[in-house]
């Protein structure tokens, strides 16, 4: 699938004010600075559709983008940004969990993980929370351009292996991406296109 049309619709702090249309929705979530907004821009082949920053904590709202007039990509605030107040962290956490519980049109979450890092509790906890609430998700490893091919392969293998060794019977689908080099874009968009198609068949 190619994204021919991408349009910013609305930013919200209030989940109830998110678009009411029953279109399939896919949300990007993960730690601050992992590259959620950059990946949305890369997929849409736009430089600044979603706002990005070298400093964590850039995205603070729920941002809906309508894609090909048929489905939504959602850019969410990051979790786990250390240099923010406890109350702000809590407010973000509440916003994020409320979003995932409330959005019935959500088809899948994409949990973004910086491919350079070993598994971190905060991500594992969040994936467990998704699983507990029966919210489907896939893992998207980001910033693949920052590692050489062998190190990249090892890092992904180590991550998935650790998941299998711990609480995960089945590892979720995963993608290896670089927004800079556009690695993995096609696989990710094909995956979404297949899910969209399967919904139409219902
Ligand atoms: P918050 O909105 O703060 O939660 O962050 P985010 O997850 O949306 O991250 P964002 O897309 O703003 O990117 C954070 C930083 O990582 C920016 O400096 C990006 O340029 C950089 N970045 C994102 N993706 C990639 C990538 O694939 N490769 C490289 N080299 N840098 C990336
Ligand atoms: Mg962002």
CSV table of C-alpha atoms and ligand atoms in Angstrom, one decimal:
chain,number,residue,atom,x,y,z
A,1,UNK,CA,0.0,0.0,0.0
A,2,UNK,CA,1.1,3.5,-0.7
A,3,UNK,CA,-0.1,6.5,1.3
A,4,UNK,CA,-1.4,8.9,-1.3
A,5,UNK,CA,-3.3,11.2,1.0
A,6,UNK,CA,-2.5,12.1,4.6
A,7,UNK,CA,-4.3,14.7,6.5
A,8,UNK,CA,-4.1,16.1,10.0
A,9,UNK,CA,-7.6,16.0,11.6
A,10,UNK,CA,-7.5,16.9,15.2
A,11,UNK,CA,-5.4,17.1,18.4
A,12,UNK,CA,-7.1,16.2,21.7
A,13,UNK,CA,-6.5,15.8,25.4
A,14,UNK,CA,-10.0,14.5,25.7
A,15,UNK,CA,-10.5,11.0,24.4
A,16,UNK,CA,-14.2,11.6,24.1
A,17,UNK,CA,-13.5,14.4,21.5
A,18,UNK,CA,-11.5,12.1,19.2
A,19,UNK,CA,-13.1,11.5,15.8
A,20,UNK,CA,-16.4,9.5,16.0
A,21,UNK,CA,-16.2,8.0,12.5
A,22,UNK,CA,-16.0,4.2,12.7
A,23,UNK,CA,-12.8,4.0,10.6
A,24,UNK,CA,-10.0,1.5,11.4
A,25,UNK,CA,-7.5,3.1,13.6
A,26,UNK,CA,-3.8,2.3,14.4
A,27,UNK,CA,-1.9,4.0,17.2
A,28,UNK,CA,1.8,4.5,17.7
A,29,UNK,CA,2.9,4.3,21.3
A,30,UNK,CA,6.2,4.0,23.1
A,31,UNK,CA,8.8,5.9,25.1
A,32,UNK,CA,9.3,9.5,24.5
A,33,UNK,CA,11.8,10.1,21.7
A,34,UNK,CA,11.6,6.6,20.3
A,35,UNK,CA,10.5,8.0,17.0
A,36,UNK,CA,6.7,7.7,16.9
A,37,UNK,CA,6.1,11.0,15.1
A,38,UNK,CA,9.1,10.5,12.8
A,39,UNK,CA,7.7,7.2,11.7
A,40,UNK,CA,4.3,8.7,10.9
A,41,UNK,CA,6.0,11.3,8.7
A,42,UNK,CA,8.2,8.7,7.0
A,43,UNK,CA,5.2,6.4,6.3
A,44,UNK,CA,3.2,9.4,4.9
A,45,UNK,CA,6.3,10.7,3.0
A,46,UNK,CA,5.8,14.1,4.6
A,47,UNK,CA,8.4,16.1,6.5
A,48,UNK,CA,6.4,17.6,9.3
A,49,UNK,CA,2.9,16.2,9.3
A,50,UNK,CA,3.5,15.0,12.8
A,51,UNK,CA,5.7,17.3,15.0
A,52,UNK,CA,9.0,15.8,16.0
A,53,UNK,CA,11.9,16.9,18.2
A,54,UNK,CA,15.3,15.8,19.4
A,55,UNK,CA,14.0,16.6,22.9
A,56,UNK,CA,11.7,14.0,24.5
A,57,UNK,CA,8.2,15.0,25.4
A,58,UNK,CA,7.3,16.7,22.1
A,59,UNK,CA,3.9,15.1,21.4
A,60,UNK,CA,1.6,15.9,24.3
A,61,UNK,CA,-1.8,15.3,22.7
A,62,UNK,CA,-3.7,12.5,20.9
A,63,UNK,CA,-3.2,13.4,17.2
A,64,UNK,CA,-5.4,11.9,14.5
A,65,UNK,CA,-4.3,11.7,10.9
A,66,UNK,CA,-6.6,10.5,8.2
A,67,UNK,CA,-4.9,8.2,5.7
A,68,UNK,CA,-6.1,7.7,2.2
A,69,UNK,CA,-9.5,8.9,3.4
A,70,UNK,CA,-10.1,5.5,4.9
A,71,UNK,CA,-8.3,4.9,8.1
A,72,UNK,CA,-6.6,6.8,11.0
A,73,UNK,CA,-3.0,6.8,12.2
A,74,UNK,CA,-2.7,8.1,15.7
A,75,UNK,CA,0.3,9.8,17.2
A,76,UNK,CA,0.3,9.6,21.0
A,77,UNK,CA,2.4,11.2,23.7
A,78,UNK,CA,5.3,9.1,24.9
A,79,UNK,CA,5.5,7.3,28.2
A,80,UNK,CA,8.5,7.3,30.6
A,81,UNK,CA,9.9,10.7,30.0
A,82,UNK,CA,12.0,11.1,33.1
A,83,UNK,CA,12.5,14.8,33.1
A,84,UNK,CA,8.9,15.7,33.7
A,85,UNK,CA,6.9,16.2,36.9
A,86,UNK,CA,5.2,13.3,38.6
A,87,UNK,CA,1.8,14.8,38.0
A,88,UNK,CA,2.4,15.4,34.3
A,89,UNK,CA,3.6,11.8,34.0
A,90,UNK,CA,0.5,10.6,35.7
A,91,UNK,CA,-1.7,12.7,33.5
A,92,UNK,CA,-0.1,11.3,30.3
A,93,UNK,CA,-0.4,7.8,31.6
A,94,UNK,CA,-4.1,8.4,32.3
A,95,UNK,CA,-4.6,9.8,28.9
A,96,UNK,CA,-2.9,6.9,27.2
A,97,UNK,CA,-4.7,4.2,29.1
A,98,UNK,CA,-8.0,5.9,28.7
A,99,UNK,CA,-7.4,6.2,25.0
A,100,UNK,CA,-6.6,2.5,24.6
A,101,UNK,CA,-9.6,1.4,26.7
A,102,UNK,CA,-12.1,3.7,25.0
A,103,UNK,CA,-11.3,3.5,21.3
A,104,UNK,CA,-13.4,0.7,19.9
A,105,UNK,CA,-12.2,1.5,16.4
A,106,UNK,CA,-8.6,0.7,17.3
A,107,UNK,CA,-7.5,-2.3,15.2
A,108,UNK,CA,-3.9,-2.5,16.5
A,109,UNK,CA,-1.4,-0.6,18.6
A,110,UNK,CA,2.2,-0.4,17.4
A,111,UNK,CA,4.6,-0.4,20.4
A,112,UNK,CA,7.8,1.3,19.2
A,113,UNK,CA,11.1,0.2,20.7
A,114,UNK,CA,14.5,1.7,20.1
A,115,UNK,CA,16.3,-1.2,18.5
A,116,UNK,CA,19.6,-0.2,20.3
A,117,UNK,CA,18.2,-0.9,23.7
A,118,UNK,CA,17.7,-4.2,25.5
A,119,UNK,CA,14.2,-4.9,26.9
A,120,UNK,CA,13.1,-2.4,29.4
A,121,UNK,CA,10.5,-2.9,32.1
A,122,UNK,CA,8.5,0.1,31.1
A,123,UNK,CA,7.8,-1.3,27.6
A,124,UNK,CA,7.3,-4.9,28.9
A,125,UNK,CA,4.8,-3.6,31.5
A,126,UNK,CA,3.0,-1.6,28.9
A,127,UNK,CA,2.8,-4.6,26.5
A,128,UNK,CA,1.5,-6.7,29.4
A,129,UNK,CA,-1.1,-4.1,30.1
A,130,UNK,CA,-2.2,-4.2,26.4
A,131,UNK,CA,-2.4,-7.9,26.5
A,132,UNK,CA,-4.4,-7.9,29.7
A,133,UNK,CA,-6.9,-5.6,28.1
A,134,UNK,CA,-7.0,-7.7,24.9
A,135,UNK,CA,-5.7,-4.9,22.8
A,136,UNK,CA,-3.8,-6.3,19.8
A,137,UNK,CA,-0.4,-4.9,19.2
A,138,UNK,CA,2.7,-5.3,17.1
A,139,UNK,CA,6.3,-4.3,18.0
A,140,UNK,CA,8.1,-1.8,15.8
A,141,UNK,CA,11.8,-1.5,16.3
A,142,UNK,CA,13.0,2.0,15.4
A,143,UNK,CA,16.2,3.7,14.4
A,144,UNK,CA,17.6,0.7,12.6
A,145,UNK,CA,20.0,3.0,10.7
A,146,UNK,CA,21.9,3.5,14.0
A,147,UNK,CA,23.2,-0.1,14.0
A,148,UNK,CA,25.3,-2.1,11.6
A,149,UNK,CA,23.5,-5.1,10.1
A,150,UNK,CA,24.9,-7.8,12.4
A,151,UNK,CA,24.4,-5.7,15.6
A,152,UNK,CA,20.8,-5.0,14.4
A,153,UNK,CA,20.1,-8.7,13.9
A,154,UNK,CA,21.5,-9.6,17.3
A,155,UNK,CA,19.6,-6.8,19.1
A,156,UNK,CA,16.3,-7.9,17.6
A,157,UNK,CA,17.0,-11.5,18.3
A,158,UNK,CA,18.0,-10.8,21.8
A,159,UNK,CA,14.8,-8.7,22.4
A,160,UNK,CA,12.5,-11.4,21.1
A,161,UNK,CA,14.3,-14.1,22.8
A,162,UNK,CA,14.1,-12.3,26.1
A,163,UNK,CA,10.4,-11.9,25.6
A,164,UNK,CA,9.9,-15.6,25.0
A,165,UNK,CA,12.0,-16.4,28.0
A,166,UNK,CA,9.9,-14.3,30.3
A,167,UNK,CA,6.2,-14.0,30.3
A,168,UNK,CA,5.4,-14.2,26.6
A,169,UNK,CA,4.1,-17.5,25.2
A,170,UNK,CA,3.9,-16.0,21.8
A,171,UNK,CA,5.8,-13.0,20.5
A,172,UNK,CA,3.8,-10.4,18.7
A,173,UNK,CA,4.4,-9.6,15.0
A,174,UNK,CA,7.4,-7.3,14.7
A,175,UNK,CA,8.9,-4.8,12.2
A,176,UNK,CA,12.3,-3.3,11.9
A,177,UNK,CA,12.2,0.3,10.8
A,178,UNK,CA,14.2,3.4,10.1
A,179,UNK,CA,12.4,6.6,9.5
A,180,UNK,CA,15.6,8.1,8.1
A,181,UNK,CA,16.1,5.4,5.5
A,182,UNK,CA,12.5,4.3,5.2
A,183,UNK,CA,13.4,0.8,6.1
A,184,UNK,CA,10.4,-1.4,6.9
A,185,UNK,CA,7.8,1.1,5.7
A,186,UNK,CA,6.5,-1.2,3.0
A,187,UNK,CA,6.1,-4.2,5.4
A,188,UNK,CA,4.3,-2.0,8.0
A,189,UNK,CA,1.9,-0.6,5.4
A,190,UNK,CA,1.3,-4.0,3.9
A,191,UNK,CA,0.4,-5.3,7.4
A,192,UNK,CA,-2.0,-2.4,7.9
A,193,UNK,CA,-3.5,-2.9,4.5
A,194,UNK,CA,-4.1,-6.6,5.2
A,195,UNK,CA,-5.8,-5.8,8.5
A,196,UNK,CA,-8.0,-3.2,6.8
A,197,UNK,CA,-8.9,-5.7,4.2
A,198,UNK,CA,-9.8,-8.4,6.7
A,199,UNK,CA,-12.2,-5.9,8.4
A,200,UNK,CA,-14.0,-5.3,5.1
A,201,UNK,CA,-14.5,-9.0,4.7
A,202,UNK,CA,-16.4,-9.2,8.0
B,1,LIG,P1,7.8,12.2,21.8
B,1,LIG,O1,6.8,12.9,20.9
B,1,LIG,O2,8.6,13.2,22.5
B,1,LIG,O3,7.2,11.1,22.6
B,1,LIG,O4,8.8,11.5,20.8
B,1,LIG,P2,8.6,10.6,19.5
B,1,LIG,O5,8.6,9.2,19.9
B,1,LIG,O6,7.5,11.1,18.7
B,1,LIG,O7,10.0,10.9,18.7
B,1,LIG,P3,10.3,11.8,17.4
B,1,LIG,O8,9.7,11.3,16.2
B,1,LIG,O9,10.0,13.2,17.8
B,1,LIG,O10,11.9,11.6,17.3
B,1,LIG,C1,12.8,11.8,18.3
B,1,LIG,C2,14.2,12.0,17.8
B,1,LIG,O11,14.7,10.7,17.2
B,1,LIG,C3,14.3,13.0,16.7
B,1,LIG,O12,15.5,13.7,16.9
B,1,LIG,C4,14.3,12.2,15.4
B,1,LIG,O13,15.0,12.9,14.4
B,1,LIG,C5,15.1,11.0,15.8
B,1,LIG,N1,14.7,9.8,15.0
B,1,LIG,C6,13.4,9.3,14.9
B,1,LIG,N2,13.4,8.2,14.1
B,1,LIG,C7,14.7,8.0,13.7
B,1,LIG,C8,15.3,7.1,12.8
B,1,LIG,O14,14.7,6.2,12.3
B,1,LIG,N3,16.6,7.2,12.7
B,1,LIG,C9,17.4,8.2,13.3
B,1,LIG,N4,18.7,8.2,13.1
B,1,LIG,N5,16.8,9.1,14.1
B,1,LIG,C10,15.5,9.0,14.3
B,2,LIG,MG1,6.1,12.5,19.1
